[in-house]
Amino acid sequence: MFHTFQSSVALRSPGSAGDLGEQAKPAARSTGSRRISTSNACVECRRRKIRCDGTQPCGQCRWYQHPEACAYSKPAQRVVPSRNYNDTALPSRTNSPPPGIAEESPGAVPPGKEGQALIESYFERVHLFFPMIDERKFWTTYLYGERSDSPWLALLNMVFALGSLASSTADNEAHYSYFTRSRQHLSLESFGSGNLEVLQALGMMSGYYMHYLNRPNEAHSLMGGTLRMATALGLHREYADPAHHSSGNTLSIMQHGEPDSISPEMRRRIWWSLFCLDSWASTTIGRPSLGRMGASITVNLPGKITNPAHMFAQPNSAQYIEQLKILPLIHASEFCKIGTRIQDRLVEQPLLKFEELAQFDAELVRWHDDLPSILANTEEPCPDFLKRVRLVMKWRLQNIRIVLHRPVLLSTALRRTPFVALSAEEKVAVGKCRLIAAKTIEDMAAECSNDLISGWNACWFAFQASMVPLISLFSDASNSDDIDKWRATVETALSFFARITPYSIAARRSADAVSKLYDAYKIAAEAAETMAQSAHYTNNNDNSFLGVEGLDANGVPQDVTAGLGSMGGGMGTWPDPASMGNLSGFWDDMMWDTNLPDMLETPFGIGDYDFQSAAQDGSAPCWMQGNGEQR
């Protein structure tokens, strides 16, 4: 359910408080007095990009009711390298990589304005998917510029990496240099450090960024260690004793100089962010949940408000915006709970009973119906930071409903059974799978914006959805109207891949795979039509082979025909599913978690289909060439 927040105190920007009287102003000035100006604004005013009067606390912080957050950073001293350093450094740059990818000192950070732009990009485009960082505390620490310890630099560089990733196109390579620096501050000993910033950096790295680099195995292994590190810190538990908590305020400010302080709400956000990241990744690559849910996980869902002042936040106030930013995680956590149970059941038994299938699907539909309208209705106006995340939430729902019904589609495809000959239950499951897949591709083609976060997610989901009409084309040619719809859906997917190529590194190869399968279908369809016409002509030909010794009616030697009869089926037919029991052997070979290497190796002879040259493309970004693993 969506709760609106109101407040008895109107919170509006200082510039728009003219109609509220003198009491709404930060401070009254006497007639003829001049505004105090200062060259060194406080950290909060610099973050908000508003004027500061230089007092302690300043008028703006008092007006926003956060005087404890008002602090002033010391100007950073500029270090100018000597002439001798420049003379010795220039020759070494002859064979160096581009400046954006150059190996720099682990402690290097981008210039002030560039760094702030990357952080703003992260919090605007990425943070809402997994809000495990206290935004205000992070900005305060960054603007102070006093910390250079490894945990902080590991987290800071991961924010830079994801901010760089989200603010550019698929050709951008600068993000990899920040990722490399972050890794230099992490080691095996980091898992035993008990540091929350290390935990956050590892979660962002293994749960999100490494999947963009196409390193699912490394990401899966690191995420396992990250979750266990979180349990070692006790984030999976909800403590009843207030003494375990630093504060009862959901939106509490983490004071400068107290890096270990953490509110109960931030504990919940960190745990459920990791939970969602692991759930999304495991569903994508078909890995077991390994006890992600259970009776021992007692932590409450995020979004619990314990400060009465924040119960009824005024729209557009700081508290209201904060609640909007946590809203996606609240509902994504419930979604991932359902998804985890579906994933575990499909691993146990891909072909579920119809009653269980219908129950899971009803839970997903109910979850969507319970969403607040600002998340459920993509046409409803909302802040820009919500538009991207609510679209991805919608696509994830469509994807898991496809995954839920897809085993029935594959089972009927194995039997080559026309739709009209299916049972009523199979018709419902197959029909839903086809309908949702077509709707998914149609929605993405119409709604996906031209940015990398949207394009990256949409490309994967569109590729999954495009397999449904392709399977249908190969397995069921009984209805020409359906065939036309499936072909139109595949062509829409190909057009969509072409459009988002600048915003997804996988779009071109996804289009290649779908295009080759689609071309194979068209060749097979033309061959089948030619054979049908030939058979019709042969049946009406007076010069048949009937009566000719040693030949059958088609002129084929009878000994050859007799030999084919021992195969138990004609050439080109699917194997009898009854001979495969519950299809467990068939599904084992289709699981994503069977011997798939990281990066772009081409296993299983896939190079025969012209993908090998693409995988060895010398123009591919450096981070796509491998990560030095022995595979």
XYZ file of C-alpha atoms in Angstrom, residues 5-613:
609
model
C 2.858 11.786 4.200
C 1.705 15.109 5.611
C 3.104 17.447 8.201
C 1.787 20.124 10.453
C 4.827 22.201 9.563
C 4.941 23.352 5.978
C 8.349 22.632 4.481
C 8.986 24.687 1.409
C 12.002 26.152 -0.215
C 13.229 29.406 1.268
C 12.510 31.302 -1.923
C 8.832 30.389 -1.992
C 7.887 31.193 1.597
C 6.675 34.721 0.946
C 3.032 33.859 1.475
C 3.614 32.181 4.822
C 4.552 35.268 6.779
C 7.629 36.197 8.647
C 7.642 33.026 10.756
C 8.437 30.820 7.750
C 11.639 32.679 6.892
C 15.009 31.324 8.053
C 15.923 34.627 9.670
C 14.526 38.148 9.627
C 16.826 40.947 8.462
C 16.499 44.522 9.537
C 15.777 47.185 6.940
C 18.878 48.131 5.031
C 20.963 45.164 6.208
C 23.000 43.287 3.646
C 23.034 39.501 3.128
C 26.074 37.851 4.623
C 28.210 36.191 1.949
C 31.033 33.768 2.469
C 33.485 31.975 0.215
C 33.307 28.803 2.304
C 29.790 27.356 2.441
C 28.896 24.578 4.842
C 28.802 20.976 3.659
C 24.982 20.796 3.569
C 24.618 24.024 1.561
C 27.257 22.852 -0.891
C 25.414 19.558 -1.292
C 22.092 21.325 -1.836
C 23.778 23.996 -4.028
C 22.195 26.865 -2.127
C 23.600 30.054 -0.598
C 25.141 29.859 2.858
C 25.548 32.739 5.317
C 28.678 31.267 6.893
C 27.360 31.095 10.447
C 27.482 28.050 12.731
C 24.876 26.658 12.286
C 23.867 28.593 9.177
C 20.359 29.890 8.522
C 19.646 27.334 5.819
C 20.447 24.367 8.062
C 18.329 25.841 10.844
C 15.446 26.337 8.406
C 15.712 22.743 7.125
C 15.658 21.584 10.775
C 19.074 19.910 10.561
C 21.383 22.233 12.521
C 23.482 19.257 13.641
C 24.441 18.620 10.000
C 25.962 22.084 9.530
C 29.732 21.742 9.324
C 32.545 23.317 7.343
C 35.226 21.406 5.480
C 38.823 22.441 5.293
C 40.006 23.525 1.835
C 42.061 20.779 0.248
C 45.696 21.634 -0.326
C 46.742 21.370 -3.939
C 49.835 19.283 -4.560
C 51.827 20.520 -7.565
C 54.267 17.925 -8.956
C 57.830 19.047 -9.494
C 59.386 19.551 -12.927
C 61.644 16.516 -12.406
C 58.579 14.339 -11.779
C 56.944 15.491 -15.024
C 60.117 14.942 -17.036
C 60.457 11.357 -15.835
C 56.758 10.571 -16.152
C 56.235 11.716 -19.757
C 58.366 9.004 -21.458
C 56.500 6.257 -19.610
C 53.186 7.337 -21.168
C 54.255 6.297 -24.662
C 52.656 2.851 -24.489
C 50.109 3.585 -21.754
C 46.380 2.943 -22.160
C 43.951 5.838 -22.688
C 43.853 8.355 -19.832
C 40.418 7.150 -18.650
C 41.735 3.590 -18.207
C 45.260 4.396 -17.095
C 46.555 2.647 -14.010
C 46.765 5.335 -11.348
C 47.490 5.440 -7.667
C 44.886 3.583 -5.586
C 44.328 6.811 -3.678
C 43.664 8.913 -6.773
C 40.265 10.599 -7.048
C 38.815 12.691 -9.872
C 38.777 16.498 -9.613
C 36.118 18.085 -7.431
C 33.478 18.971 -10.026
C 33.946 15.712 -11.924
C 33.709 13.678 -8.734
C 30.562 15.487 -7.626
C 28.974 14.895 -11.047
C 29.686 11.153 -10.790
C 28.234 10.975 -7.283
C 25.115 12.858 -8.383
C 24.742 10.448 -11.305
C 24.972 7.485 -8.936
C 22.369 8.751 -6.488
C 20.032 9.855 -9.290
C 20.188 6.724 -11.484
C 21.534 3.759 -9.511
C 21.024 4.329 -5.787
C 17.277 3.644 -5.821
C 17.767 0.033 -6.928
C 19.708 -0.741 -3.734
C 19.755 2.242 -1.320
C 22.339 0.797 1.039
C 24.284 4.054 1.431
C 23.321 6.916 3.729
C 23.293 9.675 1.116
C 23.702 12.592 3.510
C 26.561 10.976 5.406
C 28.285 9.988 2.167
C 28.153 13.543 0.816
C 29.398 14.940 4.100
C 32.368 12.580 4.202
C 33.237 13.263 0.579
C 33.037 17.047 0.840
C 35.121 17.090 4.013
C 37.858 15.336 2.037
C 39.707 14.190 5.144
C 39.507 10.400 4.748
C 41.944 8.322 2.726
C 41.562 4.916 4.393
C 40.989 1.818 2.258
C 37.353 1.087 3.270
C 36.270 4.588 2.327
C 38.215 4.634 -0.947
C 36.856 1.210 -1.916
C 33.285 2.452 -1.477
C 33.961 5.848 -3.045
C 35.477 4.330 -6.182
C 32.550 1.922 -6.589
C 30.205 4.920 -6.457
C 32.405 6.616 -9.058
C 32.350 3.469 -11.225
C 28.567 3.107 -11.185
C 28.059 6.848 -11.573
C 30.355 6.860 -14.596
C 28.573 3.818 -15.991
C 25.121 5.345 -15.604
C 26.007 8.735 -17.049
C 27.414 7.615 -20.390
C 26.944 5.098 -23.198
C 28.205 1.566 -23.758
C 31.376 2.965 -25.356
C 32.429 4.505 -22.039
C 35.433 2.771 -20.482
C 36.292 5.199 -17.683
C 34.228 3.255 -15.158
C 36.693 0.366 -15.294
C 39.535 2.459 -13.875
C 37.446 3.280 -10.801
C 36.533 -0.389 -10.418
C 40.221 -1.326 -10.592
C 41.100 1.199 -7.891
C 38.309 -0.086 -5.671
C 39.596 -3.658 -5.967
C 43.060 -2.517 -4.931
C 41.613 -1.517 -1.559
C 39.965 -4.921 -1.003
C 41.468 -8.301 -0.194
C 40.527 -11.593 1.437
C 41.215 -9.979 4.801
C 38.451 -7.473 4.037
C 35.819 -10.132 4.705
C 36.952 -10.303 8.315
C 37.206 -6.565 8.848
C 33.602 -6.092 9.971
C 33.564 -2.726 8.221
C 30.231 -1.565 6.798
C 31.852 0.443 4.011
C 33.713 -2.663 2.859
C 30.417 -4.562 2.939
C 28.696 -1.880 0.868
C 31.523 -1.785 -1.680
C 31.507 -5.579 -2.042
C 27.723 -5.620 -2.411
C 27.731 -3.010 -5.184
C 30.637 -4.723 -6.906
C 29.414 -8.323 -6.805
C 25.675 -7.743 -6.905
C 25.533 -5.249 -9.747
C 28.698 -3.995 -11.428
C 30.350 -7.351 -12.179
C 27.244 -8.515 -14.006
C 27.707 -5.590 -16.365
C 31.272 -6.817 -16.935
C 29.864 -10.273 -17.775
C 31.585 -11.983 -14.837
C 28.672 -13.938 -13.328
C 30.777 -16.654 -11.672
C 33.083 -14.228 -9.904
C 30.105 -12.069 -8.941
C 28.199 -15.063 -7.563
C 31.155 -16.169 -5.451
C 31.807 -12.695 -4.055
C 28.126 -12.134 -3.284
C 28.085 -15.341 -1.245
C 30.926 -14.036 0.885
C 29.269 -10.632 1.137
C 26.019 -12.088 2.475
C 27.923 -14.122 5.039
C 29.835 -11.036 6.076
C 26.471 -9.289 6.567
C 25.237 -12.121 8.773
C 28.464 -11.968 10.775
C 27.647 -8.308 11.431
C 24.156 -9.304 12.555
C 22.317 -7.417 9.819
C 19.957 -10.360 9.327
C 18.496 -9.929 12.815
C 15.972 -7.456 14.175
C 17.054 -6.569 17.705
C 14.281 -6.017 20.222
C 16.625 -4.328 22.695
C 16.976 -0.612 21.851
C 20.459 -0.718 23.355
C 21.646 -2.469 20.201
C 20.622 0.591 18.174
C 22.357 3.887 17.879
C 19.093 5.781 17.425
C 15.379 5.234 17.024
C 15.149 7.806 14.249
C 14.616 6.272 10.819
C 16.153 9.259 9.071
C 18.838 9.886 11.641
C 21.953 11.824 10.745
C 25.197 9.908 11.156
C 27.452 12.389 12.899
C 30.851 13.244 11.502
C 33.546 11.434 13.421
C 31.290 8.468 14.208
C 31.813 6.183 11.186
C 30.575 3.096 13.025
C 27.191 4.545 14.001
C 24.251 3.160 12.055
C 20.522 3.489 12.507
C 18.214 0.454 12.604
C 16.682 1.602 9.313
C 20.068 1.627 7.574
C 20.737 -1.895 8.845
C 17.498 -2.999 7.212
C 18.257 -1.186 3.976
C 21.687 -2.758 3.688
C 20.396 -6.284 4.326
C 17.420 -6.072 1.967
C 19.518 -4.382 -0.712
C 21.907 -7.341 -0.604
C 18.931 -9.717 -0.561
C 17.454 -8.150 -3.709
C 20.791 -8.023 -5.525
C 21.417 -11.705 -4.835
C 17.862 -12.632 -5.809
C 18.015 -10.759 -9.123
C 21.376 -12.270 -10.011
C 20.435 -15.820 -8.992
C 17.231 -15.679 -11.020
C 19.164 -14.377 -14.011
C 21.826 -17.091 -14.057
C 19.775 -19.929 -12.541
C 21.651 -20.424 -9.263
C 20.066 -21.836 -6.067
C 19.141 -19.399 -3.318
C 21.280 -21.211 -0.680
C 19.128 -20.210 2.282
C 18.644 -16.576 1.420
C 15.271 -16.806 3.188
C 14.404 -18.710 6.332
C 13.235 -18.578 9.923
C 16.619 -17.275 11.063
C 16.220 -14.092 8.992
C 14.281 -11.885 11.406
C 15.136 -8.387 10.186
C 12.114 -6.227 9.377
C 11.473 -4.821 5.939
C 12.838 -1.311 5.315
C 10.700 1.809 5.493
C 9.598 1.525 9.114
C 9.079 5.059 10.443
C 9.584 5.574 14.159
C 9.936 9.369 14.236
C 6.425 10.942 14.440
C 7.697 14.079 12.690
C 8.183 12.027 9.513
C 4.848 10.214 9.552
C 3.062 12.903 7.536
C 5.735 14.533 5.444
C 4.654 17.384 3.206
C 4.999 16.672 -0.556
C 8.308 17.924 -1.974
C 9.815 18.163 1.506
C 13.134 16.497 2.295
C 11.380 13.795 4.337
C 8.910 13.100 1.525
C 11.696 12.743 -1.056
C 13.547 10.421 1.318
C 10.468 8.220 1.633
C 10.023 8.134 -2.160
C 13.612 6.991 -2.586
C 13.145 4.012 -0.262
C 9.770 3.060 -1.759
C 11.195 0.824 -4.569
C 13.271 -1.234 -2.105
C 10.265 -1.796 0.177
C 8.251 -3.384 -2.623
C 11.225 -5.012 -4.379
C 11.959 -6.904 -1.150
C 8.475 -8.431 -1.176
C 8.841 -9.238 -4.869
C 12.178 -10.977 -4.290
C 10.652 -13.077 -1.515
C 8.117 -14.444 -4.009
C 10.795 -14.789 -6.681
C 13.057 -16.768 -4.343
C 10.306 -19.286 -3.605
C 9.535 -19.620 -7.325
C 13.208 -20.084 -8.106
C 13.628 -22.809 -5.482
C 10.587 -24.714 -6.746
C 11.661 -24.542 -10.386
C 15.073 -25.907 -9.431
C 13.393 -28.841 -7.682
C 10.800 -29.512 -10.379
C 10.649 -27.404 -13.569
C 7.180 -28.651 -14.553
C 4.999 -27.545 -11.653
C 1.466 -28.725 -11.094
C -1.107 -26.387 -12.555
C -2.523 -25.483 -9.119
C 0.910 -24.446 -7.818
C 1.660 -22.582 -11.031
C -1.591 -20.644 -10.757
C -0.934 -19.870 -7.085
C 2.505 -18.389 -7.772
C 1.147 -16.340 -10.668
C -1.704 -15.045 -8.502
C 0.825 -13.943 -5.848
C 2.768 -11.984 -8.451
C -0.381 -10.319 -9.775
C -1.467 -9.480 -6.208
C 1.950 -7.974 -5.500
C 1.569 -5.720 -8.531
C -1.970 -4.740 -7.546
C -0.718 -3.687 -4.093
C 1.925 -1.348 -5.507
C 1.361 2.375 -4.968
C 0.136 4.037 -8.129
C 3.332 6.043 -8.457
C 5.179 2.743 -9.046
C 2.469 0.675 -10.733
C 1.275 3.240 -13.275
C 4.120 4.199 -15.587
C 1.969 6.997 -17.029
C 1.582 8.772 -13.681
C 3.862 11.804 -13.215
C 6.704 11.239 -10.783
C 10.186 12.596 -10.004
C 12.806 11.731 -12.601
C 14.690 9.469 -10.197
C 11.672 7.130 -9.965
C 10.956 6.721 -13.685
C 13.822 4.372 -14.411
C 13.435 2.101 -11.396
C 9.673 1.643 -11.751
C 10.093 0.565 -15.382
C 12.704 -2.027 -14.406
C 10.384 -3.286 -11.649
C 7.659 -3.766 -14.261
C 10.026 -5.632 -16.605
C 11.203 -7.899 -13.777
C 7.604 -8.841 -13.026
C 6.972 -9.689 -16.672
C 10.208 -11.670 -16.863
C 9.539 -13.865 -13.841
C 6.018 -14.609 -15.092
C 7.577 -15.752 -18.373
C 10.091 -17.910 -16.481
C 7.258 -19.386 -14.416
C 5.213 -20.508 -17.456
C 8.078 -21.226 -19.860
C 8.637 -24.888 -18.841
C 5.114 -25.726 -20.017
C 5.808 -24.016 -23.341
C 9.043 -25.974 -23.778
C 7.343 -29.228 -22.834
C 4.630 -28.750 -25.456
C 7.251 -27.698 -27.996
C 9.080 -30.992 -27.449
C 5.911 -32.855 -28.345
C 5.214 -30.649 -31.392
C 1.595 -30.522 -30.269
C -0.647 -27.915 -31.940
C -2.244 -25.430 -29.570
C -5.745 -26.742 -30.247
C -4.691 -30.243 -29.143
C -3.360 -29.130 -25.737
C -5.208 -29.674 -22.490
C -7.098 -26.746 -20.984
C -4.409 -26.221 -18.321
C -1.614 -26.277 -20.901
C -3.497 -23.802 -23.071
C -3.709 -21.368 -20.151
C 0.014 -21.633 -19.300
C 1.255 -21.519 -22.907
C -1.129 -18.692 -23.771
C 0.037 -16.611 -20.791
C 3.690 -17.191 -21.634
C 3.219 -16.063 -25.230
C 1.029 -13.102 -24.300
C 3.357 -11.798 -21.576
C 6.418 -12.186 -23.827
C 4.765 -10.189 -26.615
C 3.647 -7.527 -24.119
C 7.153 -7.324 -22.642
C 8.786 -6.620 -25.994
C 6.062 -4.164 -26.963
C 6.390 -2.252 -23.672
C 10.175 -2.076 -23.813
C 10.166 -0.840 -27.387
C 7.785 1.948 -26.362
C 9.006 2.817 -22.848
C 12.751 2.181 -22.594
C 14.614 5.474 -22.406
C 17.965 6.113 -24.013
C 20.231 5.607 -21.020
C 22.565 2.800 -20.053
C 20.846 1.545 -16.900
C 17.518 1.188 -18.711
C 19.103 -0.229 -21.861
C 21.236 -2.761 -19.990
C 18.266 -4.186 -18.082
C 15.838 -4.022 -21.000
C 18.212 -5.804 -23.383
C 18.447 -8.852 -21.121
C 14.717 -9.073 -20.505
C 13.924 -8.527 -24.196
C 16.314 -11.311 -25.193
C 14.604 -13.684 -22.757
C 11.165 -12.692 -24.026
C 12.144 -13.048 -27.700
C 12.897 -16.747 -27.177
C 9.179 -17.417 -26.585
C 7.926 -16.433 -30.069
C 10.970 -18.102 -31.642
C 10.201 -21.415 -29.905
C 6.570 -21.053 -30.935
C 7.529 -20.482 -34.573
C 9.666 -23.616 -34.652
C 7.188 -25.860 -32.839
C 3.644 -24.803 -33.778
C 2.685 -23.870 -37.322
C -0.989 -24.750 -36.984
C -2.376 -21.197 -37.033
C -1.252 -18.679 -39.633
C -2.623 -15.735 -37.615
C -0.499 -16.677 -34.611
C 2.547 -17.109 -36.840
C 2.139 -13.568 -38.156
C 1.942 -12.234 -34.583
C 5.049 -14.137 -33.499
C 7.015 -12.930 -36.499
C 5.956 -9.349 -35.789
C 7.084 -9.731 -32.161
C 10.513 -11.031 -33.198
C 10.937 -8.197 -35.690
C 9.964 -5.673 -33.000
C 12.637 -7.166 -30.735
C 15.262 -6.868 -33.472
C 14.344 -3.215 -34.034
C 14.555 -2.606 -30.291
C 18.031 -4.175 -30.063
C 19.178 -1.907 -32.876
C 17.851 1.187 -31.089
C 19.492 0.486 -27.734
C 22.854 -0.656 -29.119
C 24.545 2.556 -27.882
C 23.231 1.844 -24.376
C 23.870 -1.891 -24.000
C 27.039 -3.858 -24.682
C 24.925 -6.984 -25.216
C 22.438 -5.494 -27.690
C 24.435 -6.249 -30.840
C 25.132 -9.862 -29.911
C 21.572 -10.363 -28.705
C 20.352 -9.136 -32.069
C 22.801 -11.477 -33.832
C 21.537 -14.508 -31.911
C 17.850 -13.697 -32.420
C 18.423 -12.814 -36.071
C 20.215 -16.087 -36.829
C 17.471 -18.128 -35.165
C 14.834 -16.145 -37.033
C 16.652 -16.687 -40.339
C 16.883 -20.410 -39.570
C 13.120 -20.485 -39.020
C 12.451 -18.739 -42.326
C 14.702 -21.192 -44.174
C 12.973 -24.143 -42.482
C 9.531 -22.689 -43.243
C 10.407 -22.216 -46.907
C 11.790 -25.759 -47.105
C 8.647 -27.166 -45.481
C 6.465 -25.264 -47.923
C 8.512 -26.544 -50.857
C 8.281 -30.128 -49.587
C 4.519 -29.784 -49.137
C 4.127 -28.541 -52.691
C 6.377 -31.328 -53.970
C 4.387 -33.975 -52.085
C 1.149 -32.574 -53.467
C 2.577 -32.668 -56.978
C 3.836 -36.249 -56.495
C 0.467 -37.473 -55.230
C -1.211 -36.061 -58.335
C 1.394 -37.346 -60.766
C 0.243 -40.220 -62.933
C 3.815 -41.528 -63.252
C 4.026 -42.716 -59.660
C 6.413 -45.379 -58.437
C 3.645 -47.653 -57.238
C 4.274 -51.161 -58.551
C 7.960 -50.535 -59.258
C 9.935 -53.306 -57.607
C 12.211 -52.162 -54.748
C 10.784 -48.589 -54.523
C 8.090 -47.065 -52.335
C 5.479 -44.555 -53.459
C 8.020 -41.682 -53.293
C 10.697 -43.518 -55.288
C 12.833 -44.165 -52.200
C 14.433 -47.641 -51.937
C 12.417 -49.734 -49.531
C 15.469 -50.992 -47.648
C 16.331 -47.380 -46.731
C 12.790 -46.757 -45.531
C 12.906 -49.910 -43.431
C 16.169 -48.758 -41.834
C 14.648 -45.421 -40.841
C 11.755 -47.207 -39.181
C 14.029 -48.535 -36.441
C 14.777 -44.981 -35.286
C 11.350 -44.747 -33.647
C 10.482 -41.511 -35.479
C 10.932 -39.658 -38.704
C 13.837 -37.390 -39.526
C 13.542 -33.954 -37.936
C 10.977 -34.886 -35.271
C 11.354 -34.120 -31.556
C 12.110 -37.026 -29.203
C 9.210 -38.561 -27.353
C 8.998 -36.778 -23.968
C 7.524 -39.907 -22.397
C 10.909 -41.566 -22.772
C 12.496 -38.815 -20.671
C 10.491 -39.352 -17.489
C 9.907 -35.959 -15.888
C 12.306 -34.257 -18.360
C 14.942 -33.845 -15.646
C 17.705 -34.915 -17.997
C 16.566 -32.422 -20.571
C 16.398 -29.538 -18.093
C 19.838 -30.287 -16.668
C 21.403 -29.432 -20.013
C 19.479 -26.177 -20.221
C 20.498 -24.737 -16.839
C 22.638 -21.591 -16.887
C 24.813 -22.837 -14.044
C 26.443 -25.755 -15.915
C 30.047 -24.970 -16.835
C 29.494 -21.500 -18.229
C 32.741 -19.521 -18.043
C 33.001 -15.850 -17.221
C 33.535 -13.216 -19.869
C 33.317 -13.936 -23.567
C 34.775 -17.403 -24.032
C 32.940 -19.346 -26.719
C 32.194 -22.811 -25.311
C 30.359 -25.725 -26.830
C 31.407 -25.019 -30.433
C 29.374 -21.859 -30.622
C 32.031 -20.422 -32.924
C 30.534 -22.523 -35.695
C 27.789 -19.921 -35.859
C 30.108 -16.968 -36.500
C 30.158 -15.788 -32.883
C 33.827 -16.607 -32.371
C 35.074 -13.679 -34.412
